[in-house]
PDB file of C-alpha atoms in Angstrom:
ATOM      1  CA  MET A   1      -9.890 -10.896   4.943  1.00  0.00           C
ATOM      2  CA  ALA A   2      -9.915 -11.086   8.826  1.00  0.00           C
ATOM      3  CA  ASP A   3      -8.978 -14.663   8.829  1.00  0.00           C
ATOM      4  CA  LYS A   4      -6.058 -14.069   6.663  1.00  0.00           C
ATOM      5  CA  ALA A   5      -4.976 -10.804   8.127  1.00  0.00           C
ATOM      6  CA  VAL A   6      -5.404  -8.972   4.676  1.00  0.00           C
ATOM      7  CA  GLY A   7      -6.333  -5.435   4.728  1.00  0.00           C
ATOM      8  CA  ALA A   8      -7.225  -5.226   0.892  1.00  0.00           C
ATOM      9  CA  LEU A   9      -8.108  -7.594  -1.952  1.00  0.00           C
ATOM     10  CA  LEU A  10      -7.367  -6.778  -5.467  1.00  0.00           C
ATOM     11  CA  VAL A  11     -10.217  -7.475  -8.142  1.00  0.00           C
ATOM     12  CA  ILE A  12      -8.974  -8.700 -11.361  1.00  0.00           C
ATOM     13  CA  SER A  13     -11.086  -9.352 -14.313  1.00  0.00           C
ATOM     14  CA  GLY A  14      -9.888 -10.622 -17.633  1.00  0.00           C
ATOM     15  CA  GLY A  15      -6.415 -10.423 -16.168  1.00  0.00           C
ATOM     16  CA  LYS A  16      -6.716  -6.827 -15.749  1.00  0.00           C
ATOM     17  CA  LEU A  17      -6.799  -4.779 -12.390  1.00  0.00           C
ATOM     18  CA  VAL A  18     -10.452  -3.452 -12.219  1.00  0.00           C
ATOM     19  CA  GLY A  19     -10.735  -2.485  -8.540  1.00  0.00           C
ATOM     20  CA  ILE A  20      -9.669  -2.993  -4.905  1.00  0.00           C
ATOM     21  CA  ILE A  21     -11.743  -3.772  -1.840  1.00  0.00           C
ATOM     22  CA  SER A  22     -10.627  -2.823   1.665  1.00  0.00           C
ATOM     23  CA  GLU A  23     -11.671  -3.348   4.974  1.00  0.00           C
ATOM     24  CA  ARG A  24     -12.715   0.211   5.131  1.00  0.00           C
ATOM     25  CA  ASP A  25     -14.852  -0.400   1.886  1.00  0.00           C
ATOM     26  CA  TYR A  26     -16.563  -3.358   3.545  1.00  0.00           C
ATOM     27  CA  ALA A  27     -17.109  -1.557   6.829  1.00  0.00           C
ATOM     28  CA  ARG A  28     -18.632   1.573   5.175  1.00  0.00           C
ATOM     29  CA  LYS A  29     -20.479   0.095   2.426  1.00  0.00           C
ATOM     30  CA  VAL A  30     -21.965  -3.055   3.840  1.00  0.00           C
ATOM     31  CA  ILE A  31     -21.865  -3.141   7.677  1.00  0.00           C
ATOM     32  CA  LEU A  32     -22.675   0.566   8.190  1.00  0.00           C
ATOM     33  CA  LYS A  33     -25.515   0.636   5.644  1.00  0.00           C
ATOM     34  CA  GLY A  34     -26.944  -2.752   7.055  1.00  0.00           C
ATOM     35  CA  ARG A  35     -26.247  -4.667   3.895  1.00  0.00           C
ATOM     36  CA  ALA A  36     -25.971  -8.351   3.912  1.00  0.00           C
ATOM     37  CA  SER A  37     -22.547  -9.845   3.003  1.00  0.00           C
ATOM     38  CA  ARG A  38     -23.966 -12.848   1.263  1.00  0.00           C
ATOM     39  CA  THR A  39     -25.978 -10.821  -1.061  1.00  0.00           C
ATOM     40  CA  THR A  40     -23.576  -8.030  -1.692  1.00  0.00           C
ATOM     41  CA  GLN A  41     -21.394  -8.240  -4.788  1.00  0.00           C
ATOM     42  CA  VAL A  42     -17.790  -6.902  -4.744  1.00  0.00           C
ATOM     43  CA  LYS A  43     -18.374  -4.831  -7.838  1.00  0.00           C
ATOM     44  CA  GLU A  44     -21.004  -2.797  -5.673  1.00  0.00           C
ATOM     45  CA  ILE A  45     -18.675  -1.806  -3.026  1.00  0.00           C
ATOM     46  CA  MET A  46     -15.084  -2.068  -4.647  1.00  0.00           C
ATOM     47  CA  THR A  47     -12.995   1.191  -5.281  1.00  0.00           C
ATOM     48  CA  SER A  48     -12.484   1.768  -9.127  1.00  0.00           C
ATOM     49  CA  PRO A  49     -10.521   3.002 -10.809  1.00  0.00           C
ATOM     50  CA  VAL A  50      -7.547   1.707  -8.863  1.00  0.00           C
ATOM     51  CA  ILE A  51      -4.809   4.132  -8.022  1.00  0.00           C
ATOM     52  CA  PHE A  52      -1.459   2.264  -8.672  1.00  0.00           C
ATOM     53  CA  VAL A  53       2.332   2.831  -9.377  1.00  0.00           C
ATOM     54  CA  ALA A  54       5.009   1.469 -11.680  1.00  0.00           C
ATOM     55  CA  PRO A  55       8.032  -0.471 -10.328  1.00  0.00           C
ATOM     56  CA  GLU A  56      10.096   2.682 -11.214  1.00  0.00           C
ATOM     57  CA  HIS A  57       8.133   4.866  -8.590  1.00  0.00           C
ATOM     58  CA  ALA A  58      10.466   5.962  -5.626  1.00  0.00           C
ATOM     59  CA  ILE A  59       9.290   5.253  -1.894  1.00  0.00           C
ATOM     60  CA  GLY A  60       8.737   9.014  -1.273  1.00  0.00           C
ATOM     61  CA  GLU A  61       6.468   9.120  -4.335  1.00  0.00           C
ATOM     62  CA  CYS A  62       4.350   6.296  -3.233  1.00  0.00           C
ATOM     63  CA  MET A  63       3.990   7.692   0.222  1.00  0.00           C
ATOM     64  CA  ASP A  64       2.862  11.001  -1.192  1.00  0.00           C
ATOM     65  CA  ILE A  65       0.329   9.229  -3.350  1.00  0.00           C
ATOM     66  CA  MET A  66      -1.027   7.311  -0.397  1.00  0.00           C
ATOM     67  CA  THR A  67      -1.239  10.143   1.920  1.00  0.00           C
ATOM     68  CA  ARG A  68      -2.817  12.499  -0.693  1.00  0.00           C
ATOM     69  CA  SER A  69      -5.218   9.699  -1.737  1.00  0.00           C
ATOM     70  CA  ARG A  70      -5.836   8.565   1.885  1.00  0.00           C
ATOM     71  CA  ILE A  71      -5.093   4.846   0.908  1.00  0.00           C
ATOM     72  CA  ARG A  72      -3.133   2.181   2.764  1.00  0.00           C
ATOM     73  CA  HIS A  73      -2.542  -0.151  -0.190  1.00  0.00           C
ATOM     74  CA  LEU A  74      -1.060   0.547  -3.550  1.00  0.00           C
ATOM     75  CA  PRO A  75      -0.749  -1.995  -6.298  1.00  0.00           C
ATOM     76  CA  VAL A  76       2.306  -2.020  -8.312  1.00  0.00           C
ATOM     77  CA  VAL A  77       1.444  -2.571 -11.994  1.00  0.00           C
ATOM     78  CA  GLU A  78       3.638  -2.907 -15.163  1.00  0.00           C
ATOM     79  CA  ASN A  79       2.101  -3.328 -18.665  1.00  0.00           C
ATOM     80  CA  GLU A  80      -1.234  -3.946 -17.144  1.00  0.00           C
ATOM     81  CA  LYS A  81       0.083  -6.786 -15.117  1.00  0.00           C
ATOM     82  CA  VAL A  82      -0.153  -6.580 -11.358  1.00  0.00           C
ATOM     83  CA  LEU A  83       3.286  -7.298  -9.770  1.00  0.00           C
ATOM     84  CA  GLY A  84       2.509  -6.788  -6.182  1.00  0.00           C
ATOM     85  CA  VAL A  85       1.068  -4.419  -3.590  1.00  0.00           C
ATOM     86  CA  VAL A  86       2.762  -2.285  -1.156  1.00  0.00           C
ATOM     87  CA  SER A  87       1.061  -1.192   2.161  1.00  0.00           C
ATOM     88  CA  ILE A  88       1.818   2.032   4.074  1.00  0.00           C
ATOM     89  CA  GLY A  89       3.260  -0.173   6.780  1.00  0.00           C
ATOM     90  CA  ASP A  90       5.710  -1.588   4.154  1.00  0.00           C
ATOM     91  CA  LEU A  91       6.983   1.820   3.166  1.00  0.00           C
ATOM     92  CA  VAL A  92       7.162   3.032   6.872  1.00  0.00           C
ATOM     93  CA  LYS A  93       9.210  -0.037   7.834  1.00  0.00           C
ATOM     94  CA  TRP A  94      11.512   0.418   4.909  1.00  0.00           C
ATOM     95  CA  LEU A  95      12.083   4.131   5.691  1.00  0.00           C
ATOM     96  CA  VAL A  96      12.674   3.508   9.417  1.00  0.00           C
ATOM     97  CA  SER A  97      15.299   0.824   8.438  1.00  0.00           C
ATOM     98  CA  GLU A  98      16.969   3.388   6.063  1.00  0.00           C
ATOM     99  CA  GLN A  99      17.049   5.936   8.752  1.00  0.00           C
ATOM    100  CA  GLU A 100      18.706   3.424  11.290  1.00  0.00           C
ATOM    101  CA  VAL A 101      21.418   2.771   8.719  1.00  0.00           C
ATOM    102  CA  THR A 102      22.120   6.671   8.231  1.00  0.00           C
ATOM    103  CA  ILE A 103      22.061   7.244  11.972  1.00  0.00           C
ATOM    104  CA  GLU A 104      24.601   4.345  12.504  1.00  0.00           C
ATOM    105  CA  HIS A 105      26.842   5.812   9.707  1.00  0.00           C
ATOM    106  CA  LEU A 106      26.697   9.254  11.235  1.00  0.00           C
ATOM    107  CA  GLN A 107      27.346   8.009  14.642  1.00  0.00           C
ATOM    108  CA  ASN A 108      30.424   6.138  13.433  1.00  0.00           C
ATOM    109  CA  TYR A 109      31.608   9.170  11.464  1.00  0.00           C
ATOM    110  CA  ILE A 110      31.213  11.473  14.504  1.00  0.00           C
ATOM    111  CA  SER A 111      32.939   9.055  16.882  1.00  0.00           C
ATOM    112  CA  SER A 112      35.748   8.514  14.095  1.00  0.00           C
ATOM    113  CA  LYS A 113      34.853   4.882  13.588  1.00  0.00           C
ATOM    114  CA  TYR A 114      33.989   5.589  10.033  1.00  0.00           C
ATOM    115  CA  PRO A 115      36.426   4.138   7.462  1.00  0.00           C
ATOM    116  CA  THR A 116      38.593   6.622   5.836  1.00  0.00           C
TER     117      THR A 116
END
């Protein structure tokens, strides 16, 4: 995970999402407990069941779910198929860009540069 700069991995079995393993899972359940990486199975330390959303969920809903659940990665699933994963960083970046656009529109409106 560190070599690829990945914060979490999805665990899929039989084509279905069965768990997620994060850096936090690894640190808390392997390193801090003195377990060996080579002998610890993923199923022993993965988080399951996985909290996920559908593509129709709004960004605000996703942020709320992630904040309440204290998670940083949220799989997007439709008809039991994983479509992708959004991270808290992805959502914050999107919100900041949306706010920048809104601020620019408001500045243009206030300074009379806004199209009429």
